[in-house]
Amino acid sequence: MHRRRPQWLSSCSSSSALRARRYWRTVGQPEGIVSEQDTDHHFVHRSTIPTMHFQPSLPRLPIPKLEDTVKRYLAAQRPLLNDDQYRNTEKLAKEFATREGKFIHRDLLEHDRMNKHTSYISAPWFDMYLSAREPIVLNYNPFIALNPDPKPEYNSQVVRATNLVVSSLKFLNSLKNNYLRPDIYYVNRKWGQSKVFKHFIRILPPTLSWYGAYLVNAYPLDMSQYKSLFNSTRIPNLNKDTLFTDEFARHLLVMRNGHLYVFEVLDPFGNILHPSEIQAHLIQIIHDADRLPGLELSYLTTEERNAWAAIRQQLVQTGNEENLKKIDSAVFCLCLDNTSPQNEIELAHCFLHGNGFNRWFDKSISLIVTDNGSAGVNFEHSWGDGVAVLRFINEVYRDSTEHPALVPEASPALFVTSYDKLEFTLGRTATSAISTARLKFAEKRKKLCIRSFRFQKFGKQFAMNQNLSPDAVFQLACQMAVYRQYGKLLPSYEACSTAAFKHGRTETIRPTSVYTKKCTTAFVDERGKHKVEDMRNMIDECSKYHKRLQLEATLGQGFDRHLFALRYLIQRRGGRIPDIYNDPAYKNINHVIVSTSTLGSAAVNYGGFGPVVPDGFGVGYNVFDDWIGCIITSYSEKGLEELLKCLEYTLNDIFDVLEGKRLKWY
């Protein structure tokens, strides 16, 4: 570890903390710093209702009835199979429900009854992620791209990075001090602003608070994942990784040109380092890193997990343990890229994987800011899902743009404490492993194709005016596009949060149904044979069924997680795997060709992730008010280009029918 301390500086951590407190507690600000008239300079807000007030009374994730799970499973299989295949799958599923499945389901219920502090899916889901041995980059880590700061002059790299860091620390302080507003879904939004509601809920005991919110149609969400947003890292181990958290660490990890730096951004009392000092550190780090050749150590985080675990152990044995602990315990990772992506595709590549060595992909959260001020987040997925990350992004974006800590004309502090540059002892084995990781990453990265898509004839408002679910319309378009491209429907997946329940994770919506098959056949194979009114009715049927699937999944009444948990329990006990799981149809439906996910927010430009199977597509989409946009990834450039053409074709078809027009012949 190399300590960087300019010789003309002699300030220490305590004096830095004093300056931070002195700055944040006064109305008068040094030149270049924005003044806020309230006293909450260390928090994004102070909630009347404590952050974790609802956790003890949250309802538990239900385990569906086995017969309902089998019915839903067969309904999802029906459009993917011919008659003979379906009869065989139906036979195996019903045998499972009346034989071994019945006993395993009973054991799962008993196990759940004995573990009321959590959900039945939590431990199996953690195990699934942490036991996976594939590299996490491109396979698991998603990204979210933030919108630019609405004030263009605030989009320079150092200014934006400083403001995002300060706002992130304010979010952390709010979370730690129980000041962050709880996640609540309001059926009637006015209750969210009601002081009467807030004070009524606050005085209720935590064991009853959820029920009080329920009385006014407000539904608190699980926030257990938030504890892993900060100071957390996924540690590679042989066969199964672990999650590490050090809630007492106060330093930030900064990466530039592959080099790693740390400096304290919080004092022991939670006071945030003066923004001008953060600014000064970032300027110095950029200057230091840019005069050196790139350090490629972090390529190791792109490796297969067992390979990375073995090399990490060697790094520990050769004297690098302290530096690795500094990385693992850092509040989060700030990646200052020396590239300037010029369009959505370049930005998506940057935020999804970058150059491979200016990321520590194991960190729970990595905040990325490019040379031209574009910002995004790449996050490790085992610890949590999009709900917690999106909340973090929403609050940080709002706070950094509405209450920036630093203005563009600000001057960096002249007197700053030291920062540490992490220097590693790398033996021949580690150096060789880094070279191998670099080559593997470059090969995989070269194969990945990313395309952006925009359809501007209609969006959310048009669909809703037609009494249709905007999400259902896009999912139907995906089904039609795949059918047009491949001549058949293929397994598809839409992620749905179950955060309404204690320790809920996600459930799967299966967009492929007998309704989408009927509609797709009419639009493609039977083009011109149906009245416009009949085709419109088919779209209505698809929308209604999709909304039903969404509701069931949100309420924990899908089939995927239940079947997964049953199989997990069997495997843990070393039992024989039932025939339903060895059915080619079961394996096929879980070979997801079209994996989709959506995040809607004023802070988010778009998001994306890699394909979940080598021959598949990763579709990150958003249905905006007046248009539809998505980022699609694939390892087949030709297949991706064809899918985009088919998607535009089908959206035009749907739009024409909704406008009462007959389908065109192309």
XYZ file of C-alpha atoms in Angstrom:
666
model
C 0.000 0.000 0.000
C 1.426 3.335 -1.051
C 0.341 6.371 0.960
C 0.014 9.572 -1.030
C 0.503 12.659 1.135
C 1.577 15.934 -0.473
C 4.513 17.182 1.577
C 2.998 20.630 2.186
C -0.025 19.104 3.937
C -0.058 18.071 7.553
C -3.776 17.723 8.281
C -5.000 14.532 9.916
C -8.314 12.670 9.920
C -9.552 14.463 13.048
C -8.928 17.901 11.597
C -10.623 16.834 8.386
C -13.655 15.717 10.376
C -13.654 19.046 12.218
C -13.660 20.944 8.938
C -16.460 18.737 7.650
C -18.608 19.413 10.708
C -17.762 23.097 10.592
C -18.763 23.292 6.936
C -21.965 21.273 7.091
C -23.251 22.954 10.222
C -22.998 26.523 9.026
C -25.217 28.461 6.669
C -22.285 30.395 5.249
C -20.482 28.282 2.645
C -17.021 28.444 1.097
C -16.986 29.791 -2.421
C -18.364 27.322 -4.953
C -20.513 25.343 -2.521
C -24.299 25.352 -2.708
C -26.086 26.439 0.465
C -29.099 24.572 1.827
C -31.264 26.356 4.366
C -32.065 23.245 6.406
C -29.751 21.396 8.765
C -29.979 17.950 7.135
C -26.784 18.222 5.113
C -25.869 14.658 6.030
C -29.189 13.052 5.019
C -31.324 12.896 1.894
C -34.319 13.436 4.211
C -35.627 12.641 7.703
C -38.628 10.356 7.592
C -41.332 10.585 10.243
C -41.745 6.817 9.952
C -38.500 4.958 10.804
C -36.942 3.092 7.904
C -37.295 -0.416 9.306
C -40.546 0.225 11.185
C -42.512 -2.329 9.162
C -39.985 -5.183 9.003
C -41.239 -7.105 12.080
C -44.862 -7.120 10.878
C -44.389 -7.746 7.153
C -46.456 -10.681 5.880
C -44.544 -13.823 5.003
C -44.080 -15.014 1.447
C -46.776 -17.649 0.858
C -45.994 -21.095 -0.460
C -48.520 -21.839 -3.210
C -50.665 -24.941 -3.101
C -48.937 -27.726 -4.993
C -51.944 -28.358 -7.220
C -52.009 -24.652 -8.191
C -48.306 -24.704 -9.000
C -48.783 -27.721 -11.269
C -51.721 -26.048 -13.064
C -49.714 -22.875 -13.654
C -46.698 -24.865 -14.809
C -48.764 -26.796 -17.334
C -50.446 -23.604 -18.543
C -47.008 -22.130 -19.259
C -45.864 -25.308 -21.029
C -48.929 -25.667 -23.265
C -47.957 -23.098 -25.975
C -44.381 -24.400 -26.133
C -45.163 -28.095 -26.746
C -46.885 -30.198 -29.367
C -49.696 -32.522 -28.284
C -47.499 -35.563 -27.650
C -44.934 -33.574 -25.693
C -47.638 -31.914 -23.627
C -49.308 -35.220 -22.755
C -46.007 -36.560 -21.452
C -45.281 -33.400 -19.450
C -48.819 -33.390 -18.045
C -48.420 -37.023 -16.959
C -45.111 -36.349 -15.182
C -46.429 -33.200 -13.487
C -49.566 -34.876 -12.170
C -47.589 -37.886 -10.945
C -45.261 -35.525 -9.123
C -48.213 -33.755 -7.469
C -49.719 -36.983 -6.156
C -46.528 -38.850 -5.285
C -43.127 -37.588 -4.141
C -44.019 -33.946 -4.707
C -46.765 -34.161 -2.108
C -44.310 -35.270 0.588
C -41.589 -32.781 -0.353
C -44.178 -29.990 -0.382
C -45.263 -31.014 3.113
C -41.640 -30.887 4.279
C -41.182 -27.472 2.687
C -44.224 -26.180 4.573
C -42.814 -27.539 7.818
C -39.386 -26.029 7.139
C -41.054 -22.697 6.429
C -43.069 -22.916 9.657
C -39.858 -23.409 11.614
C -38.174 -20.361 10.002
C -40.664 -17.544 10.398
C -37.902 -14.939 10.407
C -37.388 -15.302 6.664
C -38.988 -16.618 3.448
C -38.871 -20.086 1.972
C -37.027 -18.821 -1.118
C -34.377 -16.634 0.542
C -31.739 -19.255 1.425
C -32.163 -21.308 -1.793
C -31.915 -18.128 -3.865
C -28.730 -16.996 -2.124
C -27.275 -20.475 -2.619
C -28.201 -20.470 -6.297
C -26.376 -17.199 -6.914
C -23.375 -17.828 -4.668
C -22.821 -21.397 -5.890
C -22.828 -20.403 -9.568
C -19.314 -20.750 -10.942
C -19.670 -18.726 -14.139
C -18.077 -15.267 -14.244
C -20.471 -12.712 -12.780
C -19.727 -10.053 -15.395
C -22.051 -10.422 -18.420
C -23.783 -13.400 -16.769
C -25.231 -11.848 -13.608
C -24.281 -8.203 -13.005
C -26.838 -5.788 -14.529
C -26.372 -2.081 -15.135
C -28.572 0.985 -14.882
C -27.760 4.196 -16.768
C -28.709 7.453 -15.056
C -30.144 10.381 -16.930
C -27.752 13.329 -17.318
C -27.937 16.132 -14.793
C -30.525 18.546 -16.273
C -27.988 21.370 -15.853
C -25.341 20.650 -18.529
C -22.559 22.461 -16.679
C -22.864 19.928 -13.828
C -22.017 17.011 -16.121
C -18.239 17.309 -15.973
C -16.664 14.172 -14.532
C -15.289 15.452 -11.233
C -18.249 17.707 -10.414
C -20.800 15.012 -11.137
C -18.805 12.319 -9.365
C -18.427 14.511 -6.268
C -22.128 15.307 -6.167
C -23.110 11.670 -6.645
C -20.685 10.541 -3.936
C -21.995 13.108 -1.438
C -25.619 12.213 -2.190
C -24.790 8.502 -1.893
C -23.257 9.121 1.533
C -26.334 11.103 2.562
C -28.436 8.108 1.514
C -26.178 5.820 3.567
C -26.474 8.068 6.621
C -30.247 8.218 6.234
C -30.392 4.433 6.066
C -28.101 3.893 9.052
C -29.949 6.400 11.207
C -33.398 5.022 10.321
C -34.288 8.310 8.593
C -34.817 6.897 5.094
C -38.480 6.746 4.161
C -39.761 3.172 4.162
C -40.651 1.644 0.804
C -44.446 1.732 0.632
C -46.774 1.059 -2.282
C -49.716 3.444 -1.992
C -52.970 2.641 -3.748
C -53.941 6.226 -2.948
C -50.852 8.431 -3.186
C -52.316 11.162 -0.984
C -51.670 8.977 2.061
C -47.954 9.239 1.382
C -48.137 12.977 2.045
C -50.559 12.785 4.970
C -49.078 13.858 8.303
C -51.951 12.152 10.097
C -51.066 8.832 8.451
C -47.360 9.212 9.184
C -47.826 10.034 12.842
C -50.466 7.336 13.288
C -48.132 4.703 11.816
C -45.159 5.960 13.819
C -46.879 5.429 17.163
C -47.930 1.893 16.276
C -45.587 -0.833 17.556
C -43.430 -2.338 14.754
C -45.222 -5.655 15.288
C -48.513 -3.977 14.275
C -47.382 -1.213 11.906
C -47.956 -3.155 8.661
C -51.585 -3.737 9.592
C -52.085 -0.037 10.245
C -50.811 0.783 6.744
C -52.948 -1.969 5.254
C -56.087 -0.344 6.669
C -55.619 2.592 4.270
C -54.520 0.517 1.279
C -50.818 1.230 1.789
C -48.476 -1.732 1.438
C -44.993 -1.533 2.985
C -42.232 -3.431 1.180
C -39.356 -5.503 2.491
C -36.130 -3.538 2.989
C -33.865 -6.299 4.298
C -31.647 -6.093 1.203
C -30.660 -2.492 1.903
C -28.088 -3.562 4.490
C -25.981 -5.004 1.653
C -26.028 -1.899 -0.542
C -22.955 -0.460 1.175
C -19.660 -1.752 2.601
C -20.329 -5.106 0.950
C -18.563 -7.437 -1.463
C -19.009 -10.913 -2.851
C -15.945 -12.933 -1.832
C -14.904 -15.783 -4.171
C -14.499 -19.167 -2.524
C -14.153 -22.658 -3.936
C -17.591 -24.030 -4.869
C -19.578 -21.322 -3.100
C -18.909 -17.612 -2.550
C -19.757 -15.607 0.548
C -21.130 -12.116 1.118
C -18.993 -9.848 3.287
C -20.161 -6.649 4.997
C -18.275 -4.279 7.284
C -20.761 -1.636 8.370
C -18.119 0.307 10.315
C -15.780 1.067 7.401
C -15.783 4.717 6.331
C -13.615 4.801 3.198
C -14.463 5.056 -0.477
C -12.837 2.885 -3.157
C -11.940 4.813 -6.312
C -10.721 3.207 -9.542
C -8.999 4.928 -12.440
C -7.052 3.214 -15.222
C -7.255 0.006 -13.174
C -5.486 1.563 -10.176
C -7.228 1.402 -6.813
C -7.323 4.194 -4.230
C -9.092 4.623 -0.911
C -9.741 7.619 1.335
C -12.096 8.193 4.233
C -15.289 10.008 3.341
C -16.999 9.748 6.747
C -15.746 10.526 10.220
C -16.636 8.316 13.228
C -19.769 10.404 13.818
C -21.048 9.985 10.253
C -20.103 13.490 9.136
C -19.428 13.602 5.406
C -16.073 14.821 4.152
C -16.169 18.373 2.800
C -17.207 18.243 -0.906
C -14.202 20.346 -1.922
C -11.929 17.775 -0.272
C -13.645 14.932 -2.127
C -13.218 16.982 -5.298
C -9.524 17.499 -4.552
C -8.968 13.784 -3.937
C -10.629 12.841 -7.212
C -8.559 15.371 -9.166
C -5.355 14.060 -7.589
C -6.336 10.434 -8.249
C -7.055 11.146 -11.909
C -3.703 12.922 -12.260
C -1.836 10.090 -10.556
C -3.520 7.229 -12.453
C -3.278 8.833 -15.876
C 0.502 9.112 -15.731
C 0.867 5.364 -15.116
C 0.283 2.289 -17.273
C -2.994 0.539 -16.544
C -3.140 -1.908 -13.639
C -4.960 -5.053 -14.725
C -5.454 -6.773 -11.367
C -9.229 -6.417 -11.391
C -9.495 -8.542 -14.547
C -9.475 -11.346 -11.983
C -13.019 -10.367 -10.922
C -14.166 -11.281 -14.459
C -12.922 -14.856 -14.060
C -14.703 -18.127 -13.396
C -15.377 -18.097 -9.675
C -13.260 -21.104 -8.629
C -10.296 -19.798 -10.623
C -10.664 -16.361 -9.016
C -11.009 -17.947 -5.557
C -7.736 -19.841 -5.961
C -5.831 -16.751 -7.135
C -7.335 -14.582 -4.412
C -6.055 -17.039 -1.807
C -2.586 -16.725 -3.303
C -2.866 -12.936 -3.191
C -3.677 -13.179 0.525
C -0.704 -15.469 1.125
C 1.680 -13.094 -0.653
C 0.907 -10.130 1.596
C -2.108 -8.502 -0.052
C -4.726 -9.312 2.582
C -4.945 -5.793 4.031
C -5.495 -4.214 0.622
C -8.156 -6.776 -0.291
C -9.945 -6.009 2.973
C -9.909 -2.312 2.109
C -11.552 -3.124 -1.211
C -14.109 -5.466 0.329
C -15.128 -3.120 3.141
C -15.253 0.130 1.138
C -18.542 2.021 1.261
C -18.854 1.450 -2.487
C -16.704 1.612 -5.594
C -16.429 4.771 -7.688
C -15.121 4.032 -11.184
C -13.728 7.102 -12.949
C -13.449 6.003 -16.568
C -11.145 7.741 -19.015
C -13.534 7.120 -21.923
C -16.322 9.288 -23.331
C -19.123 7.115 -24.780
C -21.026 8.987 -27.469
C -24.267 7.009 -27.801
C -26.535 4.540 -26.013
C -24.743 1.466 -27.336
C -21.307 2.674 -26.257
C -22.727 3.641 -22.858
C -24.367 0.236 -22.436
C -21.051 -1.504 -23.161
C -19.345 0.848 -20.704
C -21.758 0.270 -17.828
C -22.293 -3.460 -18.415
C -18.630 -4.466 -18.589
C -16.343 -1.544 -19.432
C -12.756 -2.352 -20.351
C -12.768 -5.120 -17.744
C -10.020 -3.765 -15.502
C -11.493 -0.514 -14.179
C -14.213 -2.360 -12.267
C -14.214 -4.512 -9.151
C -17.235 -6.530 -10.229
C -17.560 -8.224 -6.824
C -18.564 -4.958 -5.097
C -22.271 -4.726 -4.294
C -22.495 -1.312 -5.950
C -20.145 0.341 -8.427
C -20.914 3.929 -9.404
C -19.414 4.697 -12.820
C -18.750 8.208 -14.143
C -17.162 8.672 -17.559
C -14.894 11.465 -18.782
C -17.883 13.281 -20.292
C -19.964 13.006 -17.103
C -22.271 10.121 -18.028
C -23.143 8.118 -14.938
C -24.423 4.618 -14.260
C -24.408 1.752 -11.793
C -23.180 -1.815 -12.155
C -24.219 -4.093 -9.301
C -23.500 -7.606 -8.109
C -26.790 -9.493 -8.072
C -26.585 -12.165 -5.352
C -27.274 -9.821 -2.426
C -30.382 -8.158 -3.830
C -32.632 -7.133 -6.671
C -33.588 -4.065 -8.640
C -35.985 -2.611 -6.052
C -33.263 -1.595 -3.581
C -30.875 -0.401 -6.303
C -33.568 1.626 -8.038
C -34.526 3.326 -4.768
C -30.868 4.190 -4.190
C -30.568 5.613 -7.707
C -33.795 7.614 -7.433
C -32.790 9.267 -4.167
C -29.196 9.927 -5.197
C -30.167 11.346 -8.582
C -32.818 13.608 -7.057
C -30.565 14.837 -4.270
C -27.512 15.382 -6.482
C -29.468 17.359 -9.077
C -31.762 19.345 -6.737
C -29.239 19.919 -3.923
C -25.775 19.583 -5.451
C -22.955 19.800 -2.939
C -20.585 21.243 -5.534
C -21.053 23.794 -8.294
C -19.018 23.782 -11.524
C -16.940 26.848 -10.604
C -15.913 25.358 -7.245
C -12.219 25.224 -6.403
C -10.806 22.082 -4.802
C -9.611 22.262 -1.221
C -5.963 23.237 -0.795
C -5.460 21.221 2.358
C -6.615 17.613 2.251
C -5.823 14.462 4.157
C -3.917 11.665 2.496
C -5.360 8.995 0.278
C -3.974 5.494 -0.040
C -3.020 3.969 -3.338
C -3.309 0.215 -3.043
C -0.143 -1.477 -4.267
C -0.132 -5.255 -4.712
C 2.592 -7.854 -4.610
C 1.991 -10.025 -7.650
C 3.903 -13.253 -8.138
C 4.368 -15.126 -11.378
C 1.199 -17.170 -10.833
C -0.966 -14.099 -10.251
C 0.515 -12.278 -13.232
C -0.177 -15.279 -15.441
C -3.721 -15.541 -14.091
C -4.354 -11.871 -14.883
C -3.189 -12.403 -18.476
C -5.456 -15.429 -18.816
C -8.416 -13.517 -17.383
C -7.764 -10.617 -19.751
C -7.803 -12.896 -22.797
C -10.965 -14.682 -21.686
C -12.726 -11.411 -21.018
C -11.674 -9.944 -24.362
C -12.939 -13.012 -26.205
C -16.330 -12.963 -24.450
C -16.641 -9.208 -24.790
C -15.897 -9.400 -28.521
C -18.821 -11.774 -29.035
C -21.349 -9.642 -27.176
C -23.591 -7.450 -29.299
C -25.707 -4.634 -27.899
C -28.341 -2.682 -29.750
C -30.710 0.068 -28.684
C -34.281 0.202 -29.924
C -36.827 3.020 -29.979
C -40.418 2.821 -31.151
C -42.053 6.241 -31.170
C -45.556 5.710 -32.530
C -47.023 5.054 -29.109
C -46.180 4.460 -25.482
C -47.746 4.075 -22.050
C -50.458 6.723 -22.420
C -51.773 5.355 -25.703
C -51.914 1.799 -24.351
C -53.686 2.881 -21.175
C -56.192 4.930 -23.183
C -56.933 1.679 -25.010
C -57.553 -0.029 -21.621
C -54.496 -2.186 -22.165
C -51.523 -2.944 -19.942
C -48.466 -1.223 -21.491
C -46.268 -4.034 -20.175
C -48.551 -6.672 -21.700
C -48.437 -4.920 -25.083
C -44.633 -4.926 -25.148
C -44.446 -8.551 -23.995
C -46.919 -9.552 -26.704
C -44.794 -7.729 -29.269
C -41.749 -9.714 -28.088
C -43.677 -12.973 -28.490
C -44.745 -12.034 -32.008
C -41.227 -10.934 -32.938
C -39.722 -14.222 -31.766
C -42.394 -16.217 -33.605
C -41.801 -14.260 -36.793
C -38.053 -14.829 -36.499
C -37.963 -18.475 -35.429
C -41.312 -19.812 -36.635
C -42.272 -20.872 -33.110
C -42.697 -19.500 -29.614
C -39.703 -19.805 -27.302
C -39.295 -19.764 -23.501
C -39.522 -16.234 -22.128
C -39.076 -14.693 -18.700
C -40.128 -11.473 -17.039
C -38.822 -10.694 -13.560
C -41.344 -9.613 -10.921
C -40.536 -8.434 -7.392
C -42.065 -10.118 -4.336
C -40.848 -7.358 -2.005
C -44.349 -7.105 -0.544
C -43.306 -10.017 1.678
C -40.613 -10.478 4.295
C -37.348 -11.450 2.572
C -39.119 -11.730 -0.766
C -36.902 -11.809 -3.857
C -38.480 -12.280 -7.278
C -41.014 -14.452 -9.037
C -41.224 -15.228 -12.730
C -43.923 -14.086 -15.121
C -44.105 -16.416 -18.119
C -45.314 -14.150 -20.952
C -45.792 -17.039 -23.397
C -49.377 -18.275 -23.105
C -52.150 -19.867 -25.138
C -53.479 -16.333 -25.601
C -50.250 -14.930 -27.037
C -49.973 -18.022 -29.255
C -53.493 -17.514 -30.608
C -52.834 -13.812 -31.198
C -49.441 -14.429 -32.788
C -50.841 -17.053 -35.133
C -53.545 -14.619 -36.244
C -51.049 -11.811 -36.897
C -48.424 -13.943 -38.649
C -49.722 -17.246 -40.040
C -53.306 -16.142 -40.655
C -52.568 -12.595 -41.713
C -55.554 -11.012 -43.415
C -57.989 -13.779 -42.397
C -59.398 -12.075 -39.296
C -61.453 -8.942 -38.809
C -59.704 -6.025 -37.146
C -62.244 -6.185 -34.306
C -61.414 -9.846 -33.683
C -57.681 -9.145 -33.622
C -58.253 -6.279 -31.213
C -60.165 -8.675 -28.949
C -57.215 -11.066 -29.040
C -54.914 -8.289 -27.867
C -57.386 -7.559 -25.053
C -57.327 -11.218 -24.007
C -53.522 -11.201 -23.927
C -53.493 -8.041 -21.811
C -56.023 -9.364 -19.295
C -54.181 -12.658 -18.909
C -50.822 -10.935 -18.563
C -52.187 -8.665 -15.823
C -53.450 -11.760 -14.051
C -49.991 -13.354 -14.261
C -48.429 -10.136 -12.946
C -50.785 -10.049 -9.971
C -50.211 -13.718 -9.166
C -46.440 -13.288 -9.337
C -46.520 -10.161 -7.169
C -48.511 -12.107 -4.580
C -46.005 -14.982 -4.640
C -48.341 -17.221 -6.614
C -46.139 -18.141 -9.550
C -44.796 -21.650 -10.114
C -41.081 -21.157 -10.784
C -39.849 -20.380 -7.273
C -42.015 -23.107 -5.712
C -40.677 -25.812 -8.042
C -37.156 -24.467 -7.537
C -37.458 -24.633 -3.742
C -38.847 -28.176 -3.851
C -35.948 -29.348 -5.991
C -33.473 -27.516 -3.748
C -34.847 -29.329 -0.695
C -34.536 -32.699 -2.449
C -30.942 -31.981 -3.470
C -30.001 -30.827 0.023
C -31.205 -34.175 1.335
C -29.485 -36.172 -1.375
C -32.755 -37.647 -2.622
C -33.665 -38.899 -6.082
C -34.587 -36.106 -8.477
C -38.234 -36.617 -9.545
C -38.982 -37.220 -13.209
C -40.671 -33.850 -13.657
C -37.258 -32.173 -13.363
C -35.656 -34.532 -15.889
C -38.401 -33.908 -18.429
C -36.910 -32.265 -21.550
C -39.842 -29.821 -21.418
C -38.819 -28.642 -17.931
C -35.253 -28.133 -19.060
C -36.452 -26.336 -22.180
C -38.732 -23.870 -20.360
C -35.811 -22.972 -18.097
C -33.486 -22.417 -21.051
C -34.755 -18.851 -21.305
C -34.217 -17.452 -24.791
C -35.942 -14.119 -24.144
C -35.155 -12.755 -20.680
C -36.777 -9.407 -19.945
C -36.791 -6.856 -17.152
C -38.081 -3.314 -16.832
C -37.344 -0.382 -14.531
C -39.320 2.824 -14.704
C -37.972 5.992 -13.108
C -37.383 9.664 -13.851
C -33.755 9.110 -12.838
C -33.131 6.212 -15.214
C -32.287 6.468 -18.878
C -32.240 2.701 -19.434
C -30.865 -0.526 -18.004
C -29.624 -3.828 -19.296
C -27.976 -7.173 -18.705
C -26.351 -9.968 -20.654
C -28.232 -12.925 -22.187
C -28.896 -15.645 -19.606
C -28.135 -18.417 -22.132
C -25.596 -18.404 -24.999
C -28.293 -18.415 -27.702
C -30.608 -15.984 -25.950
C -31.419 -12.292 -25.681
C -31.302 -9.959 -22.673
C -34.037 -7.332 -23.023
C -33.992 -4.341 -20.674
C -36.987 -2.208 -21.614
C -39.101 0.720 -20.558
C -42.503 1.831 -21.822
C -42.372 5.612 -21.548
C -45.366 7.920 -21.880
C -45.025 8.403 -25.640
C -42.523 5.804 -26.788
C -40.983 2.420 -26.087
C -37.266 1.883 -25.649
C -35.030 -1.043 -24.880
C -31.441 -2.231 -24.783
C -31.042 -5.773 -26.131
C -27.960 -7.963 -25.779
C -27.031 -11.128 -27.656
C -24.035 -13.196 -28.716
C -25.437 -13.409 -32.250
C -25.226 -10.150 -34.183
C -27.299 -11.544 -37.037
C -29.953 -12.887 -34.665
C -30.107 -9.595 -32.800
C -30.531 -7.515 -35.953
C -33.297 -9.837 -37.118
C -35.076 -9.616 -33.756
C -35.020 -5.813 -33.886
C -36.583 -5.827 -37.358
C -39.266 -8.258 -36.242
C -39.954 -6.252 -33.072
C -40.530 -3.054 -35.023
C -42.689 -4.949 -37.500
C -44.902 -6.389 -34.772
C -45.267 -3.113 -32.860
C -46.404 -1.486 -36.102
C -48.928 -4.306 -36.536
C -50.270 -3.866 -33.011
C -50.484 -0.096 -33.480
C -52.411 -0.484 -36.745
C -54.939 -2.850 -35.179
C -55.417 -0.583 -32.166
C -56.011 2.283 -34.595
C -58.684 0.178 -36.334
C -56.615 -0.371 -39.489
C -56.191 -3.589 -41.423
C -52.758 -5.160 -41.387
C -50.408 -4.178 -44.174
C -48.688 -6.697 -46.395
C -44.924 -6.293 -46.550
